[in-house]
Structure formats: structure tokens, C-alpha cells
CSV table of C-alpha atoms in Angstrom, one decimal:
chain,number,residue,atom,x,y,z
A,2,UNK,CA,-5.3,3.0,-1.2
A,3,UNK,CA,-7.3,5.8,-2.4
A,4,UNK,CA,-8.7,3.2,-4.7
A,5,UNK,CA,-9.3,0.6,-1.8
A,6,UNK,CA,-11.4,3.1,-0.1
A,7,UNK,CA,-13.1,4.5,-3.2
A,8,UNK,CA,-14.1,1.3,-4.4
A,9,UNK,CA,-15.7,0.8,-0.1
A,10,UNK,CA,-17.6,4.2,0.3
A,11,UNK,CA,-19.2,3.2,-3.7
A,12,UNK,CA,-20.1,-0.7,-1.6
A,13,UNK,CA,-20.8,1.2,1.1
A,14,UNK,CA,-22.6,3.2,-0.3
A,15,UNK,CA,-24.7,0.3,-2.7
A,16,UNK,CA,-25.3,-1.5,-0.7
A,17,UNK,CA,-27.2,0.9,2.3
A,18,UNK,CA,-29.3,1.5,-1.3
A,19,UNK,CA,-29.9,-2.2,-1.3
A,20,UNK,CA,-30.8,-2.8,2.6
A,21,UNK,CA,-33.7,-0.4,2.2
A,22,UNK,CA,-35.3,-3.0,-0.4
A,23,UNK,CA,-33.7,-5.2,2.0
A,24,UNK,CA,-35.4,-4.4,5.1
A,25,UNK,CA,-38.7,-4.2,3.2
A,26,UNK,CA,-38.9,-7.2,2.2
A,27,UNK,CA,-38.0,-8.8,5.6
A,28,UNK,CA,-39.9,-6.6,7.5
A,29,UNK,CA,-37.4,-4.4,9.7
A,30,UNK,CA,-36.6,-0.9,9.9
A,31,UNK,CA,-35.5,0.7,7.2
A,32,UNK,CA,-32.1,2.0,9.4
A,33,UNK,CA,-31.4,-2.0,9.4
A,34,UNK,CA,-31.0,-2.7,6.3
A,35,UNK,CA,-28.9,0.5,5.9
A,36,UNK,CA,-26.3,0.0,8.6
A,37,UNK,CA,-25.7,-3.3,8.3
A,38,UNK,CA,-25.4,-2.1,4.1
A,39,UNK,CA,-22.9,-0.2,5.0
A,40,UNK,CA,-21.7,-2.3,7.5
A,41,UNK,CA,-20.5,-5.2,4.8
A,42,UNK,CA,-20.0,-2.9,1.8
A,43,UNK,CA,-17.4,-1.2,4.3
A,44,UNK,CA,-15.5,-4.6,4.5
A,45,UNK,CA,-13.7,-3.7,0.5
A,46,UNK,CA,-11.1,-2.0,2.3
A,47,UNK,CA,-10.1,-4.8,3.8
A,48,UNK,CA,-10.1,-7.3,0.3
A,49,UNK,CA,-6.0,-7.2,0.2
A,50,UNK,CA,-5.6,-8.7,2.9
A,51,UNK,CA,-8.3,-10.8,3.3
A,52,UNK,CA,-9.8,-11.9,-0.2
A,53,UNK,CA,-11.6,-15.3,1.4
A,54,UNK,CA,-13.3,-12.9,3.8
A,55,UNK,CA,-14.3,-10.7,1.5
A,56,UNK,CA,-16.0,-13.0,-0.9
A,57,UNK,CA,-17.8,-15.0,1.9
A,58,UNK,CA,-19.5,-12.6,3.2
A,59,UNK,CA,-20.2,-11.2,-0.8
A,60,UNK,CA,-21.8,-14.9,-0.8
A,61,UNK,CA,-23.2,-14.5,2.7
A,62,UNK,CA,-25.3,-11.9,2.2
A,63,UNK,CA,-26.8,-13.1,-2.1
A,64,UNK,CA,-29.7,-13.8,-0.1
A,65,UNK,CA,-30.8,-9.9,0.6
A,66,UNK,CA,-29.6,-9.6,-3.9
A,67,UNK,CA,-26.9,-6.8,-2.0
A,68,UNK,CA,-23.0,-6.5,-2.5
A,69,UNK,CA,-23.1,-6.9,-6.1
A,70,UNK,CA,-19.7,-4.4,-6.5
A,71,UNK,CA,-18.5,-6.2,-3.4
A,72,UNK,CA,-18.4,-9.3,-5.3
A,73,UNK,CA,-16.7,-8.6,-8.8
A,74,UNK,CA,-14.2,-7.2,-7.1
A,75,UNK,CA,-13.9,-9.2,-3.7
A,76,UNK,CA,-13.7,-12.3,-6.9
A,77,UNK,CA,-11.1,-10.4,-8.9
A,78,UNK,CA,-8.3,-10.1,-5.8
A,79,UNK,CA,-8.6,-13.7,-4.3
A,80,UNK,CA,-7.6,-14.6,-8.0
A,81,UNK,CA,-4.8,-12.3,-8.7
A,82,UNK,CA,-3.8,-12.4,-5.2
A,83,UNK,CA,-1.8,-15.3,-5.0
A,84,UNK,CA,-4.6,-17.5,-2.7
A,85,UNK,CA,-4.5,-21.7,-3.8
A,86,UNK,CA,-6.7,-21.9,-7.0
A,87,UNK,CA,-8.8,-24.9,-6.0
A,88,UNK,CA,-9.2,-22.1,-3.2
A,89,UNK,CA,-10.1,-19.8,-5.0
A,90,UNK,CA,-12.1,-22.0,-8.5
A,91,UNK,CA,-14.5,-23.4,-4.6
A,92,UNK,CA,-15.3,-19.5,-4.0
A,93,UNK,CA,-16.1,-18.8,-7.6
A,94,UNK,CA,-18.4,-21.8,-7.8
A,95,UNK,CA,-20.7,-20.7,-4.3
A,96,UNK,CA,-20.6,-17.1,-5.3
A,97,UNK,CA,-21.5,-17.8,-8.5
A,98,UNK,CA,-24.4,-21.1,-7.7
A,99,UNK,CA,-25.5,-18.1,-5.0
A,100,UNK,CA,-26.3,-15.6,-7.9
A,101,UNK,CA,-28.1,-18.4,-9.9
A,102,UNK,CA,-30.4,-19.2,-7.1
A,103,UNK,CA,-31.6,-15.8,-6.3
A,104,UNK,CA,-31.6,-14.7,-9.7
A,105,UNK,CA,-34.0,-17.9,-10.8
A,106,UNK,CA,-36.0,-17.7,-7.9
A,107,UNK,CA,-36.6,-13.5,-7.9
A,108,UNK,CA,-37.4,-14.4,-11.8
A,109,UNK,CA,-39.5,-16.3,-11.2
A,110,UNK,CA,-41.5,-13.6,-8.3
A,111,UNK,CA,-41.2,-11.6,-10.8
A,112,UNK,CA,-43.5,-14.8,-13.0
A,113,UNK,CA,-45.6,-14.8,-11.5
A,114,UNK,CA,-46.9,-12.0,-10.1
A,115,UNK,CA,-47.1,-10.2,-14.1
A,116,UNK,CA,-50.5,-10.9,-15.0
A,117,UNK,CA,-48.9,-12.4,-18.8
A,118,UNK,CA,-48.6,-15.7,-19.6
A,119,UNK,CA,-45.1,-17.2,-19.9
A,120,UNK,CA,-44.0,-21.3,-20.1
A,121,UNK,CA,-41.0,-19.4,-17.9
A,122,UNK,CA,-38.4,-21.2,-20.5
A,123,UNK,CA,-36.0,-18.2,-20.2
A,124,UNK,CA,-35.8,-18.0,-16.5
A,125,UNK,CA,-33.1,-20.9,-16.2
A,126,UNK,CA,-30.8,-18.9,-19.1
A,127,UNK,CA,-30.8,-15.7,-17.5
A,128,UNK,CA,-30.6,-17.0,-14.6
A,129,UNK,CA,-27.7,-19.2,-15.5
A,130,UNK,CA,-25.5,-15.9,-18.1
A,131,UNK,CA,-26.2,-13.0,-14.6
A,132,UNK,CA,-24.0,-16.1,-12.7
A,133,UNK,CA,-21.9,-16.3,-15.1
A,134,UNK,CA,-21.5,-12.8,-15.5
A,135,UNK,CA,-21.4,-11.7,-12.7
A,136,UNK,CA,-18.6,-14.4,-11.9
A,137,UNK,CA,-15.7,-15.4,-14.9
A,138,UNK,CA,-14.7,-12.0,-16.1
A,139,UNK,CA,-13.3,-11.0,-13.1
A,140,UNK,CA,-12.1,-14.0,-12.1
A,141,UNK,CA,-10.4,-14.3,-15.8
A,142,UNK,CA,-8.8,-11.5,-14.9
A,143,UNK,CA,-7.5,-11.9,-12.1
A,144,UNK,CA,-5.7,-14.4,-13.3
A,145,UNK,CA,-4.6,-13.4,-15.7
A,146,UNK,CA,-3.3,-9.9,-13.9
A,147,UNK,CA,-1.9,-12.9,-11.1
A,148,UNK,CA,0.1,-15.1,-14.8
A,149,UNK,CA,1.3,-11.7,-15.8
A,150,UNK,CA,2.8,-10.5,-13.0
A,151,UNK,CA,4.3,-13.8,-11.8
A,152,UNK,CA,5.6,-13.2,-15.9
A,153,UNK,CA,7.4,-9.9,-14.8
A,154,UNK,CA,8.7,-11.2,-11.6
A,155,UNK,CA,10.5,-14.0,-13.4
A,156,UNK,CA,11.5,-11.9,-15.2
A,157,UNK,CA,13.3,-9.7,-13.0
A,158,UNK,CA,14.0,-12.1,-11.4
A,159,UNK,CA,16.2,-13.6,-13.7
A,160,UNK,CA,17.4,-10.3,-14.8
A,161,UNK,CA,18.8,-9.7,-11.0
A,162,UNK,CA,20.7,-13.1,-12.1
A,163,UNK,CA,22.4,-11.9,-14.5
A,164,UNK,CA,22.8,-8.9,-13.4
A,165,UNK,CA,25.2,-10.5,-10.6
A,166,UNK,CA,26.7,-12.9,-13.3
A,167,UNK,CA,27.6,-9.2,-15.3
A,168,UNK,CA,29.2,-8.6,-12.0
A,169,UNK,CA,30.7,-11.3,-11.8
A,170,UNK,CA,31.8,-11.4,-15.1
A,171,UNK,CA,33.3,-8.4,-14.3
A,172,UNK,CA,35.2,-9.1,-10.7
A,173,UNK,CA,36.2,-11.9,-12.3
A,174,UNK,CA,37.6,-10.4,-15.6
A,175,UNK,CA,39.5,-7.2,-13.6
A,176,UNK,CA,41.5,-10.4,-11.6
A,177,UNK,CA,42.6,-11.4,-14.9
A,178,UNK,CA,43.9,-7.6,-16.0
A,179,UNK,CA,45.6,-7.6,-13.3
A,180,UNK,CA,47.1,-11.0,-12.4
A,181,UNK,CA,48.3,-9.9,-16.7
A,182,UNK,CA,49.3,-6.6,-15.4
A,183,UNK,CA,52.1,-8.6,-12.1
A,184,UNK,CA,53.0,-10.7,-14.2
A,185,UNK,CA,53.6,-8.1,-16.4
A,186,UNK,CA,55.8,-6.0,-14.4
A,187,UNK,CA,57.4,-9.5,-13.7
A,188,UNK,CA,58.6,-9.7,-16.8
A,189,UNK,CA,59.9,-5.9,-17.1
A,190,UNK,CA,61.7,-6.3,-14.1
A,191,UNK,CA,63.4,-9.7,-14.9
A,192,UNK,CA,64.7,-8.3,-18.8
A,193,UNK,CA,65.6,-4.2,-15.9
A,194,UNK,CA,67.5,-7.1,-14.1
A,195,UNK,CA,69.3,-9.0,-17.4
A,196,UNK,CA,70.2,-6.2,-18.9
A,197,UNK,CA,71.6,-3.7,-16.1
A,198,UNK,CA,74.1,-6.8,-14.4
A,199,UNK,CA,74.4,-6.5,-18.4
A,200,UNK,CA,76.6,-3.4,-18.0
A,201,UNK,CA,77.3,-3.0,-14.8
A,202,UNK,CA,79.6,-6.4,-15.5
A,203,UNK,CA,81.3,-4.4,-18.3
A,204,UNK,CA,82.0,-2.0,-16.7
A,205,UNK,CA,83.8,-3.6,-13.2
A,206,UNK,CA,85.3,-6.1,-16.6
A,207,UNK,CA,86.4,-2.6,-18.4
A,208,UNK,CA,87.6,-0.7,-15.4
A,209,UNK,CA,89.3,-3.7,-14.0
A,210,UNK,CA,91.5,-3.6,-18.2
A,211,UNK,CA,91.8,0.4,-16.9
A,212,UNK,CA,93.4,-0.5,-13.7
A,213,UNK,CA,96.3,-2.5,-15.5
A,214,UNK,CA,96.9,-1.0,-17.5
A,215,UNK,CA,96.7,2.8,-15.9
A,216,UNK,CA,101.0,2.4,-15.6
A,217,UNK,CA,101.6,0.8,-19.0
A,218,UNK,CA,99.4,3.0,-21.5
A,219,UNK,CA,97.7,5.6,-20.1
A,220,UNK,CA,96.2,6.0,-23.9
A,221,UNK,CA,94.1,2.9,-23.3
A,222,UNK,CA,93.5,3.4,-20.2
A,223,UNK,CA,91.9,6.8,-21.3
A,224,UNK,CA,89.8,4.5,-23.3
A,225,UNK,CA,88.8,3.2,-21.3
A,226,UNK,CA,87.3,4.4,-18.0
A,227,UNK,CA,85.4,6.6,-21.4
A,228,UNK,CA,84.1,3.5,-22.4
A,229,UNK,CA,83.5,2.4,-18.6
A,230,UNK,CA,81.9,5.9,-19.0
A,231,UNK,CA,79.6,5.6,-21.8
A,232,UNK,CA,78.3,2.1,-20.3
A,233,UNK,CA,77.5,4.0,-17.1
A,234,UNK,CA,75.2,6.1,-19.1
A,235,UNK,CA,73.3,3.2,-21.7
A,236,UNK,CA,72.4,1.4,-18.3
A,237,UNK,CA,71.1,4.7,-16.5
A,238,UNK,CA,69.2,5.2,-19.2
A,239,UNK,CA,67.5,1.5,-20.4
A,240,UNK,CA,67.3,1.7,-16.2
A,241,UNK,CA,64.9,5.1,-16.1
A,242,UNK,CA,63.1,4.0,-19.6
A,243,UNK,CA,62.0,0.3,-18.3
A,244,UNK,CA,61.1,2.3,-14.3
A,245,UNK,CA,59.1,4.4,-16.9
A,246,UNK,CA,57.7,1.5,-18.1
A,247,UNK,CA,56.5,-0.1,-15.3
A,248,UNK,CA,54.8,2.9,-13.4
A,249,UNK,CA,53.2,3.1,-16.4
């Protein structure tokens, strides 16, 4: 916004100064030319929103020989914007043709009033050079900026797409890891069930044997009781270990 305001002020001052000469040639009060120049130059403030209108205004005031900055900046903004290229080419051609015609007429008038004899062959050449110099550079620079902006936007979109894809891959990897953890927990629980069930089955068998021999052979009953106790402690130890693995 600051840049646009500065450019608009400079353009208004330039057009106001050139409006004095235009008012003198047209035979109107200088205040009219200054007011016209201020109004025309200030339209540069609207270049980002209405680039086509700004360029058309600069073309319209070409016969008054004012608005050089307006024309240059307007053409650059037009080429750098998203306006179709055919419209940009048409307006650039109109601006260049207007500059060429006015330059040729002005140079011929100056040569006519000059006392130096000359064939004037250089007039078309100078007019063409001036027309191209005021039209081609802003158009080419604007097209370059436009292409670069599109490239940056495409790279940014590609980076966003890659970021979304990486996020999706990370989510899928997390889902696979969670599935693997669940599968491992299920396997450990199954093994824990098998081991504990085996230990408990042995304890039941020895307890039944202990009941059968308790009265007939006290020593064997005592050994069976100790064995049942050892099996119970082993079963509890293995159960604690597997529960610890499940928790981790």
C-alpha cells in the first residue's frame, strides 16, 4: 500500500507538470491541465485492482504527452496480473502504437520548426526505439514476475501435497504399529494362558495325588505338597513376568 501511494503521488505530480504544457498547447487555463494531470496520475493507486482501466487511461492521455510513469507501471502490473495474455498483448500494442504515433508527430513538428536542414530519416527509427523502450521492458518484466509467481505457487502446492501425503503415511504407520502391538499383546496373552493353564493342571493332578496318598504315605504327601507349592510359585512368577511385558 505504501508503494502504491508513493507511485500514485509521483505519477500525479508528473502528470500535473505535464498538464501545464498540455493546457498551453490546447489554449485552456493551466489550472485545468494541472487538475486533469492530478486526476489522471492518481489513478495509478488502483493499478492492482483495475490494471486494464489504468492502462486504458494511460493510452487515452497519450496524445496529451503525459503519464509516462502511469503507462510504464500500468503495463508492468497488467503483465504481472492474471489478465489473459491476449488482452495484455492487445493493450501493449495499443500503448506502443500510441507512443509511436505521438513521438513521430512531435519529432516532425520539432524538425519543421528547426532551421537545420534534415531529411528526417531518423525520425521513424527514434520513434520506434522510444515506443519499444517504453513498452517492452515493463511487459517483459511483468511476464517474468507472473511466471515466477506461478512457479512459486506450484512449488508451494506441491510441498503442501507432499506434506499431506507424509502426514497420511505417518497415520498409516501409526495404525500399523498399533495393530502390531495389539497382535503382540494377543500372542503374549495366549502364551500366558497356555503356561498358567499347564501349571494349574499340574497342580490339580498333584493335589489329587496328595489327597490319595495323604493317609497311606505321609512323606510322599509332603513331597507332593512341596511340589504343588513350587508349581504355584513358578506359575505366579511367570504370570508377573508376562503381565510386565504386556504393560510395557
